[in-house]
Short mmCIF file of C-alpha atoms in Angstrom, two decimals:
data_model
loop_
_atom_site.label_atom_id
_atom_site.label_comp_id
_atom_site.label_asym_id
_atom_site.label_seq_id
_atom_site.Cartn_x
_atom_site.Cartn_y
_atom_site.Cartn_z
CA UNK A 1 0.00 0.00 0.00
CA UNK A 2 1.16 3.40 -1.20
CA UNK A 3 1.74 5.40 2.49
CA UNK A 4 3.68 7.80 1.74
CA UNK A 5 3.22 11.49 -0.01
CA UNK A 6 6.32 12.92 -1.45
CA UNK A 7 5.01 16.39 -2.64
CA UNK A 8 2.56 19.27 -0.82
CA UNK A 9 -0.85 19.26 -2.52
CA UNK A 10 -2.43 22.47 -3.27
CA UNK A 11 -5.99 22.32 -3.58
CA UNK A 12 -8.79 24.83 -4.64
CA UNK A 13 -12.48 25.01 -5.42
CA UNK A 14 -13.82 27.01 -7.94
CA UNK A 15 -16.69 27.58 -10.22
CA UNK A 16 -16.08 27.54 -14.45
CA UNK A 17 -17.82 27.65 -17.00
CA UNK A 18 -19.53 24.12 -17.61
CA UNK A 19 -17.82 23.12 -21.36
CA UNK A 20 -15.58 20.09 -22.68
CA UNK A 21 -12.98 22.93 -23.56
CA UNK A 22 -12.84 25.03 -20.26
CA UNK A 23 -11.95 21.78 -17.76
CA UNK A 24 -9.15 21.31 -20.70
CA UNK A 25 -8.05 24.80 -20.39
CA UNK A 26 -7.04 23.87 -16.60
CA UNK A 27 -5.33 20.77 -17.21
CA UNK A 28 -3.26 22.54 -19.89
CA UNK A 29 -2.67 25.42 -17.47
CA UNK A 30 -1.82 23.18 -14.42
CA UNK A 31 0.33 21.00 -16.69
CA UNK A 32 2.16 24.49 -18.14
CA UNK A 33 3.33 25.31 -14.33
CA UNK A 34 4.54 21.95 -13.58
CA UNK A 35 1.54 20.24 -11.50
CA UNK A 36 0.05 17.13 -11.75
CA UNK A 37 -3.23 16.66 -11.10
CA UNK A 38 -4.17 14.43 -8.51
CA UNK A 39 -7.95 14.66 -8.39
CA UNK A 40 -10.55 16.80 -10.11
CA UNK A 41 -14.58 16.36 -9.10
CA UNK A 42 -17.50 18.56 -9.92
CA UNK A 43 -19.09 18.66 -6.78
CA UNK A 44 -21.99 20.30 -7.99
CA UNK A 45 -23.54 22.28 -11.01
CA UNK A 46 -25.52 25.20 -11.36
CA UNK A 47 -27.82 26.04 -14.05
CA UNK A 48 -27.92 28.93 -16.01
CA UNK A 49 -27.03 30.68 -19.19
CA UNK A 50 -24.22 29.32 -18.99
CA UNK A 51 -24.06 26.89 -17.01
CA UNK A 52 -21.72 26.67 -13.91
CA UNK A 53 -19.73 23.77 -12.40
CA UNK A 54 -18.23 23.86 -9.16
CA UNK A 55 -14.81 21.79 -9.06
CA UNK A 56 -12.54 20.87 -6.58
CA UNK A 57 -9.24 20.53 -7.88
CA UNK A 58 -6.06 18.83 -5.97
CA UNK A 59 -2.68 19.19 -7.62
CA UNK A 60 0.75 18.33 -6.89
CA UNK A 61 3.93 20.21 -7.30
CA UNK A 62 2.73 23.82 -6.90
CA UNK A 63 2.01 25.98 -4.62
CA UNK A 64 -1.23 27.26 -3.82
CA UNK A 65 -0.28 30.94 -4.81
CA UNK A 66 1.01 29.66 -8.64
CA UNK A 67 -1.76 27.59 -8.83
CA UNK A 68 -4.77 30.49 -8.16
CA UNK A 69 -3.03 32.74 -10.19
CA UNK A 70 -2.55 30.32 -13.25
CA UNK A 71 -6.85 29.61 -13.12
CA UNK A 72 -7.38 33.16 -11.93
CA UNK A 73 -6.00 33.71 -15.33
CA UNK A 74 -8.31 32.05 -17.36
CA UNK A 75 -11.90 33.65 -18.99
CA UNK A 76 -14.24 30.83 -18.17
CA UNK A 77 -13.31 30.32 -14.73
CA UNK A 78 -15.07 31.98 -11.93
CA UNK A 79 -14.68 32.31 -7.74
CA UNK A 80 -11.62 30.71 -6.74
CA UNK A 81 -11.09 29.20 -3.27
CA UNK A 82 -7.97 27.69 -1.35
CA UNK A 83 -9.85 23.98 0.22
CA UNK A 84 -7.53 21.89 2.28
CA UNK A 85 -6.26 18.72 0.11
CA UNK A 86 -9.37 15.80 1.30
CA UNK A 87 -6.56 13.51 2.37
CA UNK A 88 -5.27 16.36 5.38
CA UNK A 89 -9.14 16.31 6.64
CA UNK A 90 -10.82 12.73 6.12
CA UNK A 91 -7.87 11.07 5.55
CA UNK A 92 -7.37 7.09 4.97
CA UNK A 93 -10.57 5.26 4.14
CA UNK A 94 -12.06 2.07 5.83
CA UNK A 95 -14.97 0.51 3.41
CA UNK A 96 -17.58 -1.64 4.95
CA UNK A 97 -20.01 -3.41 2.97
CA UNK A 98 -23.14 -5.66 3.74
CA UNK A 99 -25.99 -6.35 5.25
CA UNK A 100 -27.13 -3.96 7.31
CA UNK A 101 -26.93 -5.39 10.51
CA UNK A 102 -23.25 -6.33 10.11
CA UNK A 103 -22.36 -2.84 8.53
CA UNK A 104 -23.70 -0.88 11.55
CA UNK A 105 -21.98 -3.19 14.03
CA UNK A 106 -18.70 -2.97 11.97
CA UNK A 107 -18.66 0.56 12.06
CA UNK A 108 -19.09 0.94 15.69
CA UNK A 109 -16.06 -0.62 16.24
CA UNK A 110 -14.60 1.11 13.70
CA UNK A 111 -15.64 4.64 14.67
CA UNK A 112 -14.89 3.79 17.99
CA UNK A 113 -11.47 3.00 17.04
CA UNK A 114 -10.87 5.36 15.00
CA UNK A 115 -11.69 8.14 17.31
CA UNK A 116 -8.87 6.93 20.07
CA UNK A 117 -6.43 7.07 16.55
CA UNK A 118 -8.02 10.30 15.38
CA UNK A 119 -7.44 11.81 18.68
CA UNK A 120 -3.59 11.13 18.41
CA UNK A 121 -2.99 12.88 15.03
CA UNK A 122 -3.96 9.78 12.68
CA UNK A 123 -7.20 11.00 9.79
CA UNK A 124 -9.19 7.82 9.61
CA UNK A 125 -12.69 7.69 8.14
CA UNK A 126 -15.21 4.69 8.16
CA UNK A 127 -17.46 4.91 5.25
CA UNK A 128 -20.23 2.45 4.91
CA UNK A 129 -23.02 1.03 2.53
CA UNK A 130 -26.00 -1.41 3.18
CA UNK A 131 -26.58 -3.90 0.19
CA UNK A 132 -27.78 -6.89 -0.66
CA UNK A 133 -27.72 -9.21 -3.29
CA UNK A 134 -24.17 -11.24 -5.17
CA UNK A 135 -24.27 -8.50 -8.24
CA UNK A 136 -24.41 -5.63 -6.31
CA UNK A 137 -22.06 -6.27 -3.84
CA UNK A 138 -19.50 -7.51 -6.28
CA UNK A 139 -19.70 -4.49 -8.29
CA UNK A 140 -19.27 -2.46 -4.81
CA UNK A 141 -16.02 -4.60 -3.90
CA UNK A 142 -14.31 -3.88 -7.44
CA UNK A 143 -15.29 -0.56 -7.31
CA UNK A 144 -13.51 0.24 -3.82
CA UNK A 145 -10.43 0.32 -6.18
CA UNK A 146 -11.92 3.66 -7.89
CA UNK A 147 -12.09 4.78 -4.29
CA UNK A 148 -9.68 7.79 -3.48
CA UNK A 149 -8.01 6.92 -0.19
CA UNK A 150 -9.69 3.78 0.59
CA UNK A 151 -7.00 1.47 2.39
CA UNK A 152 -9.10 -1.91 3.83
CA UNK A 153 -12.36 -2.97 2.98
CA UNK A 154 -14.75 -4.71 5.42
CA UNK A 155 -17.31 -7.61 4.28
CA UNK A 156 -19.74 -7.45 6.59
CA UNK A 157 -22.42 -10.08 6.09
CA UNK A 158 -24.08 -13.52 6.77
CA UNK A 159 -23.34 -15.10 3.60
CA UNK A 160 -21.14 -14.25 0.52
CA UNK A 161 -19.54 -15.86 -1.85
CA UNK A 162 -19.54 -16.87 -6.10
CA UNK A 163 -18.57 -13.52 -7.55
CA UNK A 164 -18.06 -11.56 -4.81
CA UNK A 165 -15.01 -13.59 -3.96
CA UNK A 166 -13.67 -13.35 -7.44
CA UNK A 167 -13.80 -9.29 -7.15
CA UNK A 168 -12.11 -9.95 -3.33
CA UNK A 169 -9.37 -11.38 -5.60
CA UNK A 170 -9.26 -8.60 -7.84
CA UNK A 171 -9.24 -6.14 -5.49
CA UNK A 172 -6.39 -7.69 -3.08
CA UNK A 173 -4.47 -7.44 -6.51
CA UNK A 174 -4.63 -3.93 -6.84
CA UNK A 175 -3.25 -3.82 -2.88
CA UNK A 176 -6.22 -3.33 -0.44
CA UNK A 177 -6.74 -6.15 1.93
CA UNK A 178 -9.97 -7.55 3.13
CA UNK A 179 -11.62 -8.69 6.43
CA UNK A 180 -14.39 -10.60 6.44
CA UNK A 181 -16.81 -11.39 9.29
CA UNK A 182 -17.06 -15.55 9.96
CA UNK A 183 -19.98 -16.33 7.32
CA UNK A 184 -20.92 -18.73 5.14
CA UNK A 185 -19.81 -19.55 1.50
CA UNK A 186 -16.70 -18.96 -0.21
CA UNK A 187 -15.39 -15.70 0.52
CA UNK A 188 -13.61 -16.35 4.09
CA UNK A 189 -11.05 -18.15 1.86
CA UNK A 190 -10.20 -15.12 -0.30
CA UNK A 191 -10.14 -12.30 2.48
CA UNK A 192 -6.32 -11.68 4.16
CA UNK A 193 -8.67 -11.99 7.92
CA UNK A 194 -11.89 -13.27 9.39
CA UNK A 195 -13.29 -11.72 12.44
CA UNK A 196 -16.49 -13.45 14.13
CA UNK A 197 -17.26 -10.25 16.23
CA UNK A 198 -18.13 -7.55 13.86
CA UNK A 199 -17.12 -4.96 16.56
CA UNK A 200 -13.78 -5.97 16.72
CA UNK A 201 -13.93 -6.83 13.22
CA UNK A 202 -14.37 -3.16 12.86
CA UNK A 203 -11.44 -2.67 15.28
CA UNK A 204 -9.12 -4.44 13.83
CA UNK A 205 -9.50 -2.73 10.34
CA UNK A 206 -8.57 0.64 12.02
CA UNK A 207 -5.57 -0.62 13.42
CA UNK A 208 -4.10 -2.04 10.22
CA UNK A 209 -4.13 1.20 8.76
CA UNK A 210 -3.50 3.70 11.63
CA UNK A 211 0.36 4.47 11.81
CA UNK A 212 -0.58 4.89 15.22
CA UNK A 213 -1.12 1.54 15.98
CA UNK A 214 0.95 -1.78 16.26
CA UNK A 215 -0.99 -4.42 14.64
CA UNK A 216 0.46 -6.02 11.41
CA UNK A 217 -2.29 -7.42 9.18
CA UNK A 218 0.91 -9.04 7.38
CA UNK A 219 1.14 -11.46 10.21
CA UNK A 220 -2.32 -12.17 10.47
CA UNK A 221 -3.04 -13.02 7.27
CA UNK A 222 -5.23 -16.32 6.97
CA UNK A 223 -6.41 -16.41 10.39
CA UNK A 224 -9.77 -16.67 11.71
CA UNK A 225 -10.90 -15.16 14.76
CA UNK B 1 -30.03 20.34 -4.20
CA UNK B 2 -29.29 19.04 -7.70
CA UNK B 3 -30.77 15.24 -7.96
CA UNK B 4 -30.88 14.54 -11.30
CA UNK B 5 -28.32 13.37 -13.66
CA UNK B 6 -29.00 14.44 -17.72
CA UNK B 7 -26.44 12.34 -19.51
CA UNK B 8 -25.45 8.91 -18.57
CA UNK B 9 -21.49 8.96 -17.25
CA UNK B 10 -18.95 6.79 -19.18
CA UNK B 11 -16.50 5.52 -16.45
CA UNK B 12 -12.89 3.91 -17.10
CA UNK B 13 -9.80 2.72 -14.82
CA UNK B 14 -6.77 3.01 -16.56
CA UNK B 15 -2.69 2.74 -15.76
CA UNK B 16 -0.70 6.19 -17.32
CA UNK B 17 2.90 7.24 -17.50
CA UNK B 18 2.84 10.25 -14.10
CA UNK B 19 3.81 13.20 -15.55
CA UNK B 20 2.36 16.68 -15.84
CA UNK B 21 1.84 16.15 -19.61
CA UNK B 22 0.44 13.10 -19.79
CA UNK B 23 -2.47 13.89 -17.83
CA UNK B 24 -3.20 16.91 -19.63
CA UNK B 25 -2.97 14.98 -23.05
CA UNK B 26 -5.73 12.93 -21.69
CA UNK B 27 -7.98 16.01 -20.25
CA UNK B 28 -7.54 17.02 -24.16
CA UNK B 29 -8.66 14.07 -25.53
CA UNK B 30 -11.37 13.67 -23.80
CA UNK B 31 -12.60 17.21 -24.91
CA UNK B 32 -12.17 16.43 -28.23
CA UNK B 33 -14.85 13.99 -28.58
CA UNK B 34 -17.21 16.16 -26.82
CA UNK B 35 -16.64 15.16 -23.05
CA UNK B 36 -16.79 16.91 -19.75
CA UNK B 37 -15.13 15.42 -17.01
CA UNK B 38 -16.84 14.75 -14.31
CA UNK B 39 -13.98 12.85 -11.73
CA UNK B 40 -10.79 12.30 -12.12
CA UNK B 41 -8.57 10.71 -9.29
CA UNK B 42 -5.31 9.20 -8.73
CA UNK B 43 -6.58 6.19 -7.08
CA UNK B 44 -2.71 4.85 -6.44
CA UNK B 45 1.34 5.47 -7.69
CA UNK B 46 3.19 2.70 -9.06
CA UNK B 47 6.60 3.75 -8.40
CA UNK B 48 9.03 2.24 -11.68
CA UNK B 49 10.54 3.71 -13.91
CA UNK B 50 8.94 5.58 -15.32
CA UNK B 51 6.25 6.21 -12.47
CA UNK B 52 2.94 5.26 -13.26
CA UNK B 53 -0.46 6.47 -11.69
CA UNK B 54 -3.62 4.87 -12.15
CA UNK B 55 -6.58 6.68 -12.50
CA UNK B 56 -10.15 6.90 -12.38
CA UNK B 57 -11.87 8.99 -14.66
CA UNK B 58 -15.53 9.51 -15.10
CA UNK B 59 -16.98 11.57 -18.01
CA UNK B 60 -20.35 12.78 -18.94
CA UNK B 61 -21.59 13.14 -22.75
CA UNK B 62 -19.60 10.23 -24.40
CA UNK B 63 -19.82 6.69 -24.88
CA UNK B 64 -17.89 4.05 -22.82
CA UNK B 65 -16.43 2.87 -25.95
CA UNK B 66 -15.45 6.21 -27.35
CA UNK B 67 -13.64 6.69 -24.50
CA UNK B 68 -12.50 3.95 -24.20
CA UNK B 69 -11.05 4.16 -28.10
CA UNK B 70 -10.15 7.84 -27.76
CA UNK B 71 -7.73 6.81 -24.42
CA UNK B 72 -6.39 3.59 -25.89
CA UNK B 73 -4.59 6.36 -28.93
CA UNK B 74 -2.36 7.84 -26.22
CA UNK B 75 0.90 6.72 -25.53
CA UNK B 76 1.62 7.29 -22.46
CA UNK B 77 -1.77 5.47 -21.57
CA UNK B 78 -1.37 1.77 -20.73
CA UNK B 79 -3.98 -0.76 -19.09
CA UNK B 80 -7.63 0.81 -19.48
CA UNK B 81 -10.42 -0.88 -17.76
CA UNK B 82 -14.16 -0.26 -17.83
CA UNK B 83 -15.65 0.51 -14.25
CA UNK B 84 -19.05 1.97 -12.58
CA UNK B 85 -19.59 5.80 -12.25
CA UNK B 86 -19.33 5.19 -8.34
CA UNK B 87 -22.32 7.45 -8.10
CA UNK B 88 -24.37 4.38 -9.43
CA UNK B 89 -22.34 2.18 -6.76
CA UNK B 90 -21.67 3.90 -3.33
CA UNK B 91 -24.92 6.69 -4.68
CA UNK B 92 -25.81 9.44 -1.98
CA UNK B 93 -23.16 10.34 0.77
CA UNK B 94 -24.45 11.11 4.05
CA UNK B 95 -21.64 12.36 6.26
CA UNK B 96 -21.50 12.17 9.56
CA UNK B 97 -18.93 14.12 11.86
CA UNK B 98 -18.12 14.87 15.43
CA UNK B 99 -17.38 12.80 19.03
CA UNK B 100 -16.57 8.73 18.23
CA UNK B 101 -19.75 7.66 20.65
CA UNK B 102 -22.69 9.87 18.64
CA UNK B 103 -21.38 9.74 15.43
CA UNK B 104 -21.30 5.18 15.85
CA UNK B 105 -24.39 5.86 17.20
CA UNK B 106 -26.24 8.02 14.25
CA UNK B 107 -24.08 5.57 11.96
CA UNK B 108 -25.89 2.81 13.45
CA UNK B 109 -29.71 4.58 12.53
CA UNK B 110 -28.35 5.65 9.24
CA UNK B 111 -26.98 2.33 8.32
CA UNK B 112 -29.83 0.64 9.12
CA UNK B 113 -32.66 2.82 7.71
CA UNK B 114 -30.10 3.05 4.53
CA UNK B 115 -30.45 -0.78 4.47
CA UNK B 116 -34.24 -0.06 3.71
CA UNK B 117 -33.89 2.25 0.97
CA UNK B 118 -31.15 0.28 -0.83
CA UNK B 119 -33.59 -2.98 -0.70
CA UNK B 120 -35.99 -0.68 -3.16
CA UNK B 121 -33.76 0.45 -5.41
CA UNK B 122 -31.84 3.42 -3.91
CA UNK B 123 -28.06 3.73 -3.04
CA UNK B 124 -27.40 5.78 0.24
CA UNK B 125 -23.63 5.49 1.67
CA UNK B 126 -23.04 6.47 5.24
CA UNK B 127 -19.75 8.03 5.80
CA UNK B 128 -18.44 9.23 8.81
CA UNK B 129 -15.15 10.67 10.94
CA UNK B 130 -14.33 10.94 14.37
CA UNK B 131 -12.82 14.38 15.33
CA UNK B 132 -12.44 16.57 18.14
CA UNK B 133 -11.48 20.13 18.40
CA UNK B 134 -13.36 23.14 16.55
CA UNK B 135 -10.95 23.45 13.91
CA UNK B 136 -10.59 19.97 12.94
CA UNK B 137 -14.55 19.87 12.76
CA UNK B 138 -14.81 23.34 11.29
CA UNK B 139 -12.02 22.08 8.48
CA UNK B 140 -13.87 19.29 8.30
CA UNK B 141 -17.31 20.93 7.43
CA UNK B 142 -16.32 22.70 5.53
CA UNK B 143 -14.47 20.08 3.37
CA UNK B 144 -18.01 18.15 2.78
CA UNK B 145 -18.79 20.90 0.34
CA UNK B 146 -15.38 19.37 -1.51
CA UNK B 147 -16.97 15.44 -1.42
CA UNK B 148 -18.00 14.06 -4.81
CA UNK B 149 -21.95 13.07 -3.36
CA UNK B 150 -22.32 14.55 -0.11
CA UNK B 151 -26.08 15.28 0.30
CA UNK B 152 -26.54 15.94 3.75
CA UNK B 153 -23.85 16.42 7.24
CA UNK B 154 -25.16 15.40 10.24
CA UNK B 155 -23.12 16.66 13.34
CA UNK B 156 -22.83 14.66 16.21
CA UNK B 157 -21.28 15.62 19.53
CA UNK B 158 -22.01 17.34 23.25
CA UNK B 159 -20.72 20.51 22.29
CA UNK B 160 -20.02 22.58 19.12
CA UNK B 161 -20.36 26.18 18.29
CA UNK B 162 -17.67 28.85 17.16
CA UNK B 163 -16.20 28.64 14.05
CA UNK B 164 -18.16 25.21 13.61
CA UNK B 165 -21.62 27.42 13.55
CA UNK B 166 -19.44 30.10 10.39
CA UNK B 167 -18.47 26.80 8.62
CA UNK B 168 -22.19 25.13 9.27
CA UNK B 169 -23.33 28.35 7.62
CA UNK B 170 -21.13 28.31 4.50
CA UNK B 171 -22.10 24.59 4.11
CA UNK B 172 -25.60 25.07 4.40
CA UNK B 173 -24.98 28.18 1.76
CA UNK B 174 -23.44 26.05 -0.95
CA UNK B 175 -27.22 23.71 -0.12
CA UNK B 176 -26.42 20.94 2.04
CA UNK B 177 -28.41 20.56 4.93
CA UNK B 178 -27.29 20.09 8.19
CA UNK B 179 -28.78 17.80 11.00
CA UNK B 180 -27.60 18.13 14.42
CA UNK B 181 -27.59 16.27 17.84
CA UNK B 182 -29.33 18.65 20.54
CA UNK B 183 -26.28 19.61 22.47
CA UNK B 184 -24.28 22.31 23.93
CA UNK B 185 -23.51 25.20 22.13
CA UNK B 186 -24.09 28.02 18.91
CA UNK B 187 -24.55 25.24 16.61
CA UNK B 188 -28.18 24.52 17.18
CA UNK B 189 -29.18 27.75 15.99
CA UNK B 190 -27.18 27.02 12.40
CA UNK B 191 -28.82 23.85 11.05
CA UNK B 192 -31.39 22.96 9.54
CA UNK B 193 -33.07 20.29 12.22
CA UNK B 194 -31.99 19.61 15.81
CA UNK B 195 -32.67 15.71 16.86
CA UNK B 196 -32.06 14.41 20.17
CA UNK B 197 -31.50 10.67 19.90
CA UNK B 198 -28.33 10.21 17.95
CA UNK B 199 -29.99 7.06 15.93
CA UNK B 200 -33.05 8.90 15.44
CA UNK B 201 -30.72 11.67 13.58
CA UNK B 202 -29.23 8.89 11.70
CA UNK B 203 -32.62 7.42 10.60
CA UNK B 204 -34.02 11.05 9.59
CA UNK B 205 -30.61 11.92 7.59
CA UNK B 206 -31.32 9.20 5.28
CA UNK B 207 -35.15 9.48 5.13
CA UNK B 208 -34.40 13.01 4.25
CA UNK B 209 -32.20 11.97 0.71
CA UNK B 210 -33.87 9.07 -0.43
CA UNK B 211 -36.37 9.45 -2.92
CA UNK B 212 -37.85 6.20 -1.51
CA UNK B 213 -38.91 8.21 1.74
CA UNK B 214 -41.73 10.66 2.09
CA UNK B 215 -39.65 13.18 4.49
CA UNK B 216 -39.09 16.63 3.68
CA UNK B 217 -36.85 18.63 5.38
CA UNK B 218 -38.08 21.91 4.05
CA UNK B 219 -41.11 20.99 5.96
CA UNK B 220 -38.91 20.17 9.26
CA UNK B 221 -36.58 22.96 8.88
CA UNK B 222 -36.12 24.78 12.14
CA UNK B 223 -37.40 22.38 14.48
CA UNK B 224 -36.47 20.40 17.09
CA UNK B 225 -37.27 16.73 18.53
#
């Protein structure tokens, strides 16, 4: 897992002009000082004549001055704003997905957890969904690799298995473990944990990410609890 | 609040050369067949030489295989995958921030009643950090009006007020409702519903996005239960 962050990020919302050419009038100009983009969302649009889109923009490798006054520069964009970079404020992510039984239990432990961390200068955030059914949750599990700063997922559930276990596999590959609560079917053999307590499930998954912890998930890998 | 989505969202996972350039070819691209971007993130860094990022990209107004074709061209551009706008897979954010016992607890009633929405159809994700301190909080307030998603805050702790009532303000200005925990403190005055019981708060946050709920919080705004 990628820990480390080499460069300051400089981020900034602002509101542009809602076209295919203005969002590729900032890249060019945050490519022409030297920055590289690390994440770009519209968080919300505004209609109008013309209409507006409100973007939050995190780049590396400039400074926050450099980087206003390059889009400050530009016709279509609008109100600029220094943000904080979403990594200094919510930090690392834990993912929990299930039923919702096991997903609320989960994430008491986990917010718990996270909140003795928190306190000590670790960011740690527990995000959650409820879902049911093989297809759905399997898309979820693969998609926790689009997440930005997601770091362990949790499978909450009574009973998964078929595809879900093949997207476990797929996401392992890409370098973010999984626990898994005791349950039936095949996915307790392709998680790197299983937990029978969802509470300390949830535990557990904050302290193999919080630098402020000492629990190595390397050394528990394959073990059932 | 802006629900509805005009143009269905191609969305692609792909490996790239990490350079300033490289990026910016792509942002390019993508404008040239007619695309606005609506996410882009560096999910993770693949140190090597060169360094390669992979990234997720979502974009409105094109086809997945146009994309797909249009990104394939570039050289710098290696492994492309197709993936799920995450809107359609995580959906609605609610966000939930404050002391680590209210905010498990308003997790719990928004996991649950998000359980029951996600059964019919909807998808509601309940996110939520553990902070203390009102300029972590106020930072992080603030920062929901950054998150791809967020549709509603709830705040959950004993006391809050200060610069967490300017930031609940500036939130609420950019529309996203607040919901807070009856407690100590400005911050009652600046929201948009005051709820005692912390599951209760949980339960309403999520009746209050889901189209699958008949709860309006225009209706509710002001008071307190």
């Amino acid at each position: 897992m990628p820990k480390r962050r080499a460069v300051e990020t400089a981020a900034i919302r602002f509101d542009i002009v809602d076209s295919s050419s203005s969002l590729s009038a900032v890249t060019q100009t945050v490519a022409g000082i030297g920055g590289k983009i690390r994440a770009l969302a519209t968080v919300r649009r505004i209609e109008g004549d013309p209409p507006v889109a409100e973007i939050e923009l995190e780049v590396e490798g400039v400074t926050e001055e450099a980087l206003v006054g390059a889009l400050e520069g530009l016709a279509d964009v609008r109100t600029v704003h220094l943000t904080r970079a979403l990594d200094r404020v919510f930090g690392k992510r834990i993912i929990v997905v299930g039923g919702g039984a096991q997903v609320a239990q989960v994430a008491l432990g986990a917010v718990s957890e996270a909140d003795r961390h928190n306190l000590r200068g670790e960011r740690i955030s527990v995000d959650t969904i409820p879902l049911v059914g093989e297809e759905h949750i399997a898309a979820a599990v693969r998609a926790v690799a689009d997440l930005p700063r997601a770091r362990l997922l949790v499978l909450a559930g009574s009973i998964m298995g078929g595809d879900i276990s093949v997207a476990a596999e797929e996401l392992r590959a890409v370098g973010i473990p999984i626990i898994a609560l005791n349950m039936v079917g095949s996915i307790t053999d392709h998680v790197d944990l299983v937990v029978s307590d969802p509470v300390q499930a949830g535990t557990m998954a904050v302290m193999a990410v919080a630098e402020t912890a000492t629990f190595d998930l390397e050394r528990q890998r394959g073990r059932r609890y």
